[in-house]
C-alpha positions as a Python dict, from the first residue, in 0.01 Angstrom:
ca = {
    (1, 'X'): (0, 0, 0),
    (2, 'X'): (-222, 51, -279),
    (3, 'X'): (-557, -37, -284),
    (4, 'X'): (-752, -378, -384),
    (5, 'X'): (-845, -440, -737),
    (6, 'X'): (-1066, -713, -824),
    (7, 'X'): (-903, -1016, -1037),
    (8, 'X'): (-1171, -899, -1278),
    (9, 'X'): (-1057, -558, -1300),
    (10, 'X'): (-696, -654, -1331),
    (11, 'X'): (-770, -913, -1645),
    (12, 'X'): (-923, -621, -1816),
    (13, 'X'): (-626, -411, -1786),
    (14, 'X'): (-373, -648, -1857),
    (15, 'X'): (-606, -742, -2168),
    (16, 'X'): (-574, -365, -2274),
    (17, 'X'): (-178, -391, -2215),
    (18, 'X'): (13, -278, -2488),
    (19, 'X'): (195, -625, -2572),
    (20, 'X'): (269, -590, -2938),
    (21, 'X'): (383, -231, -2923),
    (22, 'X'): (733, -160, -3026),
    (23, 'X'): (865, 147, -3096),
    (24, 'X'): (981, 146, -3452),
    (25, 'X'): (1363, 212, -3519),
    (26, 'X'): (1303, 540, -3623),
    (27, 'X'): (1086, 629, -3321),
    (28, 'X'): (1210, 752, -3010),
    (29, 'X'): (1038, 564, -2717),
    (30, 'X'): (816, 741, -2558),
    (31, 'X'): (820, 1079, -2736),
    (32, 'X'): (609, 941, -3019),
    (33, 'X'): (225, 985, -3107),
    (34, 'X'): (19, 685, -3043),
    (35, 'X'): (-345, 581, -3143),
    (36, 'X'): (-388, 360, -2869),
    (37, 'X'): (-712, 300, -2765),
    (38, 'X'): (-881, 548, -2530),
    (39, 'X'): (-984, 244, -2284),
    (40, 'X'): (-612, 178, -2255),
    (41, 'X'): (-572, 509, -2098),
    (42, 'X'): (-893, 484, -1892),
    (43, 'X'): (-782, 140, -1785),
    (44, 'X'): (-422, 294, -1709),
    (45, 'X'): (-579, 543, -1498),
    (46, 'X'): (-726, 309, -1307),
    (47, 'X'): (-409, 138, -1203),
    (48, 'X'): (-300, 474, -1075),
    (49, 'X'): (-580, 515, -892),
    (50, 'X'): (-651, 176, -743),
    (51, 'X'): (-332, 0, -776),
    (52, 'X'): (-307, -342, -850),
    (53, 'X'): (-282, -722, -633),
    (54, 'X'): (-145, -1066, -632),
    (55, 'X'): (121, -1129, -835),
    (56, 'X'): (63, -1398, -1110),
    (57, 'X'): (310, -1717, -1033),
    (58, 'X'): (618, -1762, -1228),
    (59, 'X'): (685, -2112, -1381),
    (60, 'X'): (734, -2399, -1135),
    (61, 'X'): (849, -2754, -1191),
    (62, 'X'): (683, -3054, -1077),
    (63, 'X'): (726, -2969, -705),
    (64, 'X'): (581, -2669, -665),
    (65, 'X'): (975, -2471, -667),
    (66, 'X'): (1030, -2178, -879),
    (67, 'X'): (1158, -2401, -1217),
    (68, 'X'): (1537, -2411, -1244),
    (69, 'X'): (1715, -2049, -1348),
    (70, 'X'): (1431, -1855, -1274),
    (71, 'X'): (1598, -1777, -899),
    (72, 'X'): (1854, -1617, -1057),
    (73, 'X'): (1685, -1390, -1282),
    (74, 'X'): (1712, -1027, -1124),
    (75, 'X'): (1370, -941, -1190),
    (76, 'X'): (1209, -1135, -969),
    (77, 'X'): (1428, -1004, -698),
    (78, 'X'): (1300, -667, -732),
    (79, 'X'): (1002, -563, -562),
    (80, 'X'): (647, -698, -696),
    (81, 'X'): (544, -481, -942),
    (82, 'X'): (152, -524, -916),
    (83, 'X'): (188, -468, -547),
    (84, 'X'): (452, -195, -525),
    (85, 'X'): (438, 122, -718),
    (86, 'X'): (716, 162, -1006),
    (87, 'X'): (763, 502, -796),
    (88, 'X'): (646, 790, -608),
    (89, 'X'): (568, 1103, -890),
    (90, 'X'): (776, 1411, -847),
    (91, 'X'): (379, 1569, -726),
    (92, 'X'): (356, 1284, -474),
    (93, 'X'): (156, 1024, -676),
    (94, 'X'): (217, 674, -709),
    (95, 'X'): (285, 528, -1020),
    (96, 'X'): (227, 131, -1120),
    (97, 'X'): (263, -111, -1374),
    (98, 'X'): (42, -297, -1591),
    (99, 'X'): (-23, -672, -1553),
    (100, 'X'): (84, -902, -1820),
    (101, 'X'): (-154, -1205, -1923),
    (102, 'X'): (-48, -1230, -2202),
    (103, 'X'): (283, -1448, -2119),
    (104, 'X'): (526, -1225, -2282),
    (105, 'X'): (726, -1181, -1945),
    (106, 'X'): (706, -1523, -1889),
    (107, 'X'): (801, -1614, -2232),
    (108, 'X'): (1116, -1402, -2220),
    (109, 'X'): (1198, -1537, -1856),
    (110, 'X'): (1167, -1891, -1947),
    (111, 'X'): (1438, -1827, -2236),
    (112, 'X'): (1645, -1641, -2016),
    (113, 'X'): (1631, -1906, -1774),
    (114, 'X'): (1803, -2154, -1954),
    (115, 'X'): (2114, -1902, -1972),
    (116, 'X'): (2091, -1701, -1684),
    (117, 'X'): (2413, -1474, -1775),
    (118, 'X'): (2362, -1407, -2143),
    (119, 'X'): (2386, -1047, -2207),
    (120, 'X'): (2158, -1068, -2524),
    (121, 'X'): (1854, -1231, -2322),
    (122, 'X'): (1892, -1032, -2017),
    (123, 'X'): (1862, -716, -2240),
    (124, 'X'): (1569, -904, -2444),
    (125, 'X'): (1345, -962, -2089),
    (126, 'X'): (1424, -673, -1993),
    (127, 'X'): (1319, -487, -2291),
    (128, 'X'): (982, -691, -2323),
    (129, 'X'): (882, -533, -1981),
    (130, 'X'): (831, -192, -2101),
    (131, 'X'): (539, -298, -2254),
    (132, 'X'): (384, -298, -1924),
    (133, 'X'): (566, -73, -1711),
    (134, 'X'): (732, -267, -1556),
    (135, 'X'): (1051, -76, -1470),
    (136, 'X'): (1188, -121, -1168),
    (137, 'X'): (1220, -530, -1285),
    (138, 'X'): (1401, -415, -1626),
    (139, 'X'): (1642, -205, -1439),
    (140, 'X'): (1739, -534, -1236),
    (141, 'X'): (1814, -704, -1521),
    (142, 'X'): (2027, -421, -1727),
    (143, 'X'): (2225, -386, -1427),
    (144, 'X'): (2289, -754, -1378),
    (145, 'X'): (2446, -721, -1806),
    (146, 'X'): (2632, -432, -1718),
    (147, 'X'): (2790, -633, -1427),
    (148, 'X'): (2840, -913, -1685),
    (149, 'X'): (2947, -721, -1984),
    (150, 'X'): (3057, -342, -1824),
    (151, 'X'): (3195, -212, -2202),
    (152, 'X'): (2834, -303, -2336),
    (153, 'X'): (2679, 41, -2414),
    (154, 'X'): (2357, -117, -2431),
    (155, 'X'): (2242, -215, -2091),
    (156, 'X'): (2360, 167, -1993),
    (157, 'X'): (2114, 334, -2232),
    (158, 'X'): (1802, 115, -2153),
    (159, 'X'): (1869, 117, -1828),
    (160, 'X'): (1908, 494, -1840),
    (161, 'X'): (1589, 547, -2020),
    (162, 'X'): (1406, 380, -1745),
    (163, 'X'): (1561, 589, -1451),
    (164, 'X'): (1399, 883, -1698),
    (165, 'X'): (1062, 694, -1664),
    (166, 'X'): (1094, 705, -1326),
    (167, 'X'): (1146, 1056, -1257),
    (168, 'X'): (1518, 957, -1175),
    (169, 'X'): (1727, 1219, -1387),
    (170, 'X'): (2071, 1238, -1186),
    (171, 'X'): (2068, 888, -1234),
    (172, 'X'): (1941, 874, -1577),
    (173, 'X'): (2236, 1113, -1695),
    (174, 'X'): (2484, 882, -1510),
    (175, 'X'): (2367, 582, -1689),
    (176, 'X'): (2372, 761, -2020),
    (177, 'X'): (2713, 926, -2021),
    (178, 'X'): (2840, 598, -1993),
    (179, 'X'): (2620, 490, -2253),
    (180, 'X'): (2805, 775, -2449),
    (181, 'X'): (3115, 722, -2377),
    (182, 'X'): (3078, 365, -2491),
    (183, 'X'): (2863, 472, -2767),
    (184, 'X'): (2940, 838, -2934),
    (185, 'X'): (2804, 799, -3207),
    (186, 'X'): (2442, 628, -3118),
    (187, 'X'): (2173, 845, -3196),
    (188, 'X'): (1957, 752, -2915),
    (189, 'X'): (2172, 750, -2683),
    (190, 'X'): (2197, 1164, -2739),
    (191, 'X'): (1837, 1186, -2785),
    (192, 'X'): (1761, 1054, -2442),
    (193, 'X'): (2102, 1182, -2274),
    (194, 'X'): (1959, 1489, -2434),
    (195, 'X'): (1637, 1467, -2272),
    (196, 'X'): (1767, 1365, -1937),
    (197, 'X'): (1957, 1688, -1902),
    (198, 'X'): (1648, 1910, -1985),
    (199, 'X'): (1433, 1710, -1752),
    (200, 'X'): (1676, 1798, -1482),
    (201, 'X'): (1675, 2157, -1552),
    (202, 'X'): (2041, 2151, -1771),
    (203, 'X'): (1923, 2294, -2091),
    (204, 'X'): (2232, 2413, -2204),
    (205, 'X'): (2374, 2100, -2170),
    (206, 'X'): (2052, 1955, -2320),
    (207, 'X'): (2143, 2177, -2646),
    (208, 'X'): (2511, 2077, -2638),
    (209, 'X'): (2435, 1730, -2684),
    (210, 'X'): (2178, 1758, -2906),
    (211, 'X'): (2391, 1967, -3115),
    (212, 'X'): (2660, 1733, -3075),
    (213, 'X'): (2515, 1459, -3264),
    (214, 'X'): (2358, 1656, -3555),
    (215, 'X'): (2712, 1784, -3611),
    (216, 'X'): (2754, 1407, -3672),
    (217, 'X'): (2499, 1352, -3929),
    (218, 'X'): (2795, 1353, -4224),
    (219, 'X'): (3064, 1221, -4036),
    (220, 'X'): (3206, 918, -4230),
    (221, 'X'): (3197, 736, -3901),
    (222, 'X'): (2898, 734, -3773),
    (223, 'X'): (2796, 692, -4150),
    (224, 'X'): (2992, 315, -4130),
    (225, 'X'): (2835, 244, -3757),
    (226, 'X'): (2502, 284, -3922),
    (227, 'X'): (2323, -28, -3888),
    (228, 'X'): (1974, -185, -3831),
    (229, 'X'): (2042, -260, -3481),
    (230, 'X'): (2229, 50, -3419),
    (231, 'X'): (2094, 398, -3508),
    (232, 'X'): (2386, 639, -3547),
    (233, 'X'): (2359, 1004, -3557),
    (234, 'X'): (2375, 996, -3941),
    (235, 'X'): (2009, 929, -3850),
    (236, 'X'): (1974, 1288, -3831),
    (237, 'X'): (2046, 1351, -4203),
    (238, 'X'): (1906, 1022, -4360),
    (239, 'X'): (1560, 957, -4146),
    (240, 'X'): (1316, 1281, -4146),
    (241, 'X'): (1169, 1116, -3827),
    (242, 'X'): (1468, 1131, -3631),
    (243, 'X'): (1566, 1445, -3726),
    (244, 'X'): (1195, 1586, -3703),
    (245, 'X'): (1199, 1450, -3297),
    (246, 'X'): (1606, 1535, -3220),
    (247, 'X'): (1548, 1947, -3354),
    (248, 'X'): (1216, 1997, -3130),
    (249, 'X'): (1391, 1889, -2806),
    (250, 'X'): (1635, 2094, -2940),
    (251, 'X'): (1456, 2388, -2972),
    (252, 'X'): (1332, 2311, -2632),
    (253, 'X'): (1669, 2318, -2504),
    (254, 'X'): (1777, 2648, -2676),
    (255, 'X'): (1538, 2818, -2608),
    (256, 'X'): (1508, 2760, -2250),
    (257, 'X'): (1930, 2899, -2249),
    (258, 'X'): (1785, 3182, -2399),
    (259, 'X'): (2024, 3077, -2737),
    (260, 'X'): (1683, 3210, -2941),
    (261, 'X'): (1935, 3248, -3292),
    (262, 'X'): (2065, 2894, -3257),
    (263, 'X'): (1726, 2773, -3219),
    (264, 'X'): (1593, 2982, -3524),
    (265, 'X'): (1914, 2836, -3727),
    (266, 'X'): (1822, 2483, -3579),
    (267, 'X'): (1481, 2505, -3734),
    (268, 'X'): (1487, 2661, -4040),
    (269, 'X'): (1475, 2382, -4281),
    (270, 'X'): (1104, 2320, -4113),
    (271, 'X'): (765, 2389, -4397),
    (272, 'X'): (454, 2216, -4404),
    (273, 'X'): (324, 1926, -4585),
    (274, 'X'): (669, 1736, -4498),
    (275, 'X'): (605, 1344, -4529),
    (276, 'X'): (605, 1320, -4132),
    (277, 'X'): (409, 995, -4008),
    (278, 'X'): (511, 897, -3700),
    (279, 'X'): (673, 1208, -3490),
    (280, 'X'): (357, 1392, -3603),
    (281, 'X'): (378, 1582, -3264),
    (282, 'X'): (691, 1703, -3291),
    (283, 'X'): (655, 1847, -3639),
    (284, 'X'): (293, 1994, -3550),
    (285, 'X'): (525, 2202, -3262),
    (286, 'X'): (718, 2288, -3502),
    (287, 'X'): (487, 2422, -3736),
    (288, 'X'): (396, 2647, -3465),
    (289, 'X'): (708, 2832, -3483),
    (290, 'X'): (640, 2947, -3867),
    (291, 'X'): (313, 3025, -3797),
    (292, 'X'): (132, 2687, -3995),
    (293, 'X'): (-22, 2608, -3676),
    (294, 'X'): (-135, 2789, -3391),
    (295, 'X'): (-119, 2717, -2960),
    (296, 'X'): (-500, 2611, -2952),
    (297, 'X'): (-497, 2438, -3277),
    (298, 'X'): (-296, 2154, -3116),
    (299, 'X'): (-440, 2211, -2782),
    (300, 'X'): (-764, 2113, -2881),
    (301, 'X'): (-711, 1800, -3124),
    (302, 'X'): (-1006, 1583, -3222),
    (303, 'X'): (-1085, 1238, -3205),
    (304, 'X'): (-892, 1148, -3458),
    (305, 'X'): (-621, 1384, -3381),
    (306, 'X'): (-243, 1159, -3499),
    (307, 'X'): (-62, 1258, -3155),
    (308, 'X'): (-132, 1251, -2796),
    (309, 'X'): (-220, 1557, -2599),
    (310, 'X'): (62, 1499, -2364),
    (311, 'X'): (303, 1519, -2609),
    (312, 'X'): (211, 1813, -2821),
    (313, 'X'): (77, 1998, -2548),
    (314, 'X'): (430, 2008, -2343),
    (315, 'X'): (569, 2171, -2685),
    (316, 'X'): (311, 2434, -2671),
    (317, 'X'): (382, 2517, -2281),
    (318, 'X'): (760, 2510, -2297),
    (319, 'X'): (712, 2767, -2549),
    (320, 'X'): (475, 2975, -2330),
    (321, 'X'): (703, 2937, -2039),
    (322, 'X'): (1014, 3091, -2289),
    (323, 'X'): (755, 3398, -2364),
    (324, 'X'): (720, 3460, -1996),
    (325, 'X'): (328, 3309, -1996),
    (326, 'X'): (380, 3143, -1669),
    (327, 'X'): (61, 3149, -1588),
    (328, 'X'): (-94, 2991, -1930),
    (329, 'X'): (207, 2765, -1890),
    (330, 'X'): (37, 2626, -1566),
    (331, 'X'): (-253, 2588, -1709),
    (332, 'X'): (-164, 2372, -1975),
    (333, 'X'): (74, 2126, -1801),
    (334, 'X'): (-207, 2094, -1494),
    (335, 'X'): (-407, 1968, -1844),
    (336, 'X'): (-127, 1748, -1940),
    (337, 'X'): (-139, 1580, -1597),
    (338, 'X'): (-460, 1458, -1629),
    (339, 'X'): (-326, 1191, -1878),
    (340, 'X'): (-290, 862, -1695),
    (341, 'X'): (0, 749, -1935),
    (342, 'X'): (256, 846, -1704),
    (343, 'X'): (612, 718, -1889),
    (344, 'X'): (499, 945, -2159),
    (345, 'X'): (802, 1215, -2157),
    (346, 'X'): (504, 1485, -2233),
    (347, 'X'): (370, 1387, -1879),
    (348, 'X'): (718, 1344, -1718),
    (349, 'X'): (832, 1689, -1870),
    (350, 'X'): (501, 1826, -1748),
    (351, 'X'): (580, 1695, -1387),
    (352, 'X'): (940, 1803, -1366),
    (353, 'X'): (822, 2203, -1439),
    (354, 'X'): (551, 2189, -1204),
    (355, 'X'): (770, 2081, -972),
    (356, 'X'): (1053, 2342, -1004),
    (357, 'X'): (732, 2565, -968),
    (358, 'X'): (620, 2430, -666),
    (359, 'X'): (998, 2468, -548),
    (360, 'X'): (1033, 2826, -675),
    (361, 'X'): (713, 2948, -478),
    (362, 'X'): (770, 2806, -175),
    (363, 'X'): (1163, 2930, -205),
    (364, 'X'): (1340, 2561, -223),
}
């Protein structure tokens, strides 16, 4: 059980919670920079540390009963999320949400609850829960719209993603695959399909599908399937953002197969002073590779530095791990751990190599 936190404690950190943040289109979850405040990730540390307690109360009618619909909402079948931990890390650590007083949960529930089996609103709370962690609870409500709507791609790739936050990669590529085979042509389904694979050690099937959905960046289809609510892999020839975060991972990839002339050939539209805003990680690790940038340039950002550590610094130590640096590899993701923003997929990435060290060393 995780340890008590003062009501006090917990208003601050839900007050810090990141309630308005939505990734843009262009921006895959979780792999982009952020400027979030640094109390945010003070305040998130403290969650891991201390946990959280007491549940706020959902809506209730005039008699005290959970209001009408709310039973049946999924989520609040799962377990409590500022009780439980979202997970157990793959180092042994747990892992917990982030409160939300700010009523967007509630907001979204109260909606929902008025039509307990539409697909759209299921997907909609369970969406509005990332915002504060809160995985476990989304998960319960993509699997209750797959269960209404199985051909829905939709439910398959969110609820995908989150297996991915929570260190749950067989599962995460199960979810995705069907999210492909629903979907081809969805650009973020590949990325995180993509990233799945890598995170569970597959990086040449990592490449494959990366490289699967660039080779779609012209096709007339997935040119017409373009829309604002559905980025297609066309993405990867119209958005520089897109394209910028889909060729790192798949350098990553290739490089980790050891396919070192694919990679070059993957990256060799890359200069500086490209009009990158948003995946400015990504493109700093990919200025490393011509030689713009160096390893402890981005390892020691400033202040004001437009990415996270966690994120730029994984780049940096997947590329000392393909030069045989094990050691400095260490180093740096033992550094990346440190971050308390643990659904970040620098963090998670950083986590999944320790770990196959850890299993490597002691012969697993």
């Amino acid at each position: 059980m995780p340890g008590f936190m003062p009501s006090s404690m917990r208003s601050f950190m839900a007050g810090l919670a990141p309630s308005s943040f939505v990734p843009p289109r262009s921006v895959p979850a979780g792999g982009a920079s952020s400027r979030w405040p640094r109390a945010l990730a003070l305040a998130a540390g403290l969650v891991l540390v201390a946990g959280c307690q007491g549940a706020p109360d959902g809506p209730r009618d005039e008699t005290g009963e959970a209001a009408p619909g709310l039973a049946q909402n999924p989520a609040h079948q799962a377990p409590d999320p500022l009780t439980e931990p979202q997970v157990i890390s793959l180092l042994g650590e747990e892992l917990y949400a982030i409160e939300d007083t700010t009523g967007a949960i509630a907001a979204a529930d109260s909606v929902l609850a008025e039509a307990p089996d539409d697909v759209e609103l299921l997907i909609d709370a369970g969406r509005v829960r990332r915002n504060f962690w809160q995985y476990r609870q989304a998960m319960a409500l993509y699997t209750r719209a797959i269960e209404l709507s199985p051909d829905d791609w939709r439910p398959y790739r969110f609820r995908g993603h989150r297996h991915i936050s929570l260190r749950e990669f067989d599962r995460a590529i199960d979810d995705l695959e069907a999210a492909r085979d629903r979907a081809p042509l969805n650009w973020d389904v590949s990325y995180h399909l993509g990233l799945a694979y890598f995170l569970a050690g597959r990086f040449g099937d990592a490449a494959d599908e990366y490289l699967r959905c660039f080779a779609l960046e012209d096709d007339p289809e997935a040119r017409a399937a373009a829309s604002d609510s559905f980025r297609s892999c066309s993405a990867n020839a119209d958005d520089l953002e897109s394209r910028v975060a889909m060729t790192e991972w798949t350098v990553r990839a290739l490089t980790r197969a050891g396919r070192h002339d694919e990679a070059e050939a993957q990256r060799d539209w890359v200069e500086p002073g490209l009009p990158i805003e948003t995946n400015v990680a990504y493109y700093q690790n990919l200025l490393m590779d011509v030689g713009a940038v160096t390893a402890d340039d981005l390892l020691n950002p400033g202040p004001d530095a437009p990415y996270r550590l966690e994120t730029v610094g994984y780049g940096v130590a997947n590329r000392m791990l393909v030069a045989g640096d094990t050691a400095g590899a260490r180093e740096v993701l033992e550094r990346l751990m440190e971050d308390p923003w643990w659904p970040g997929f620098g963090r998670i990435s950083a986590e999944a190599e320790l770990h196959r060290m850890g299993q490597a060393s002691s012969g697993g």
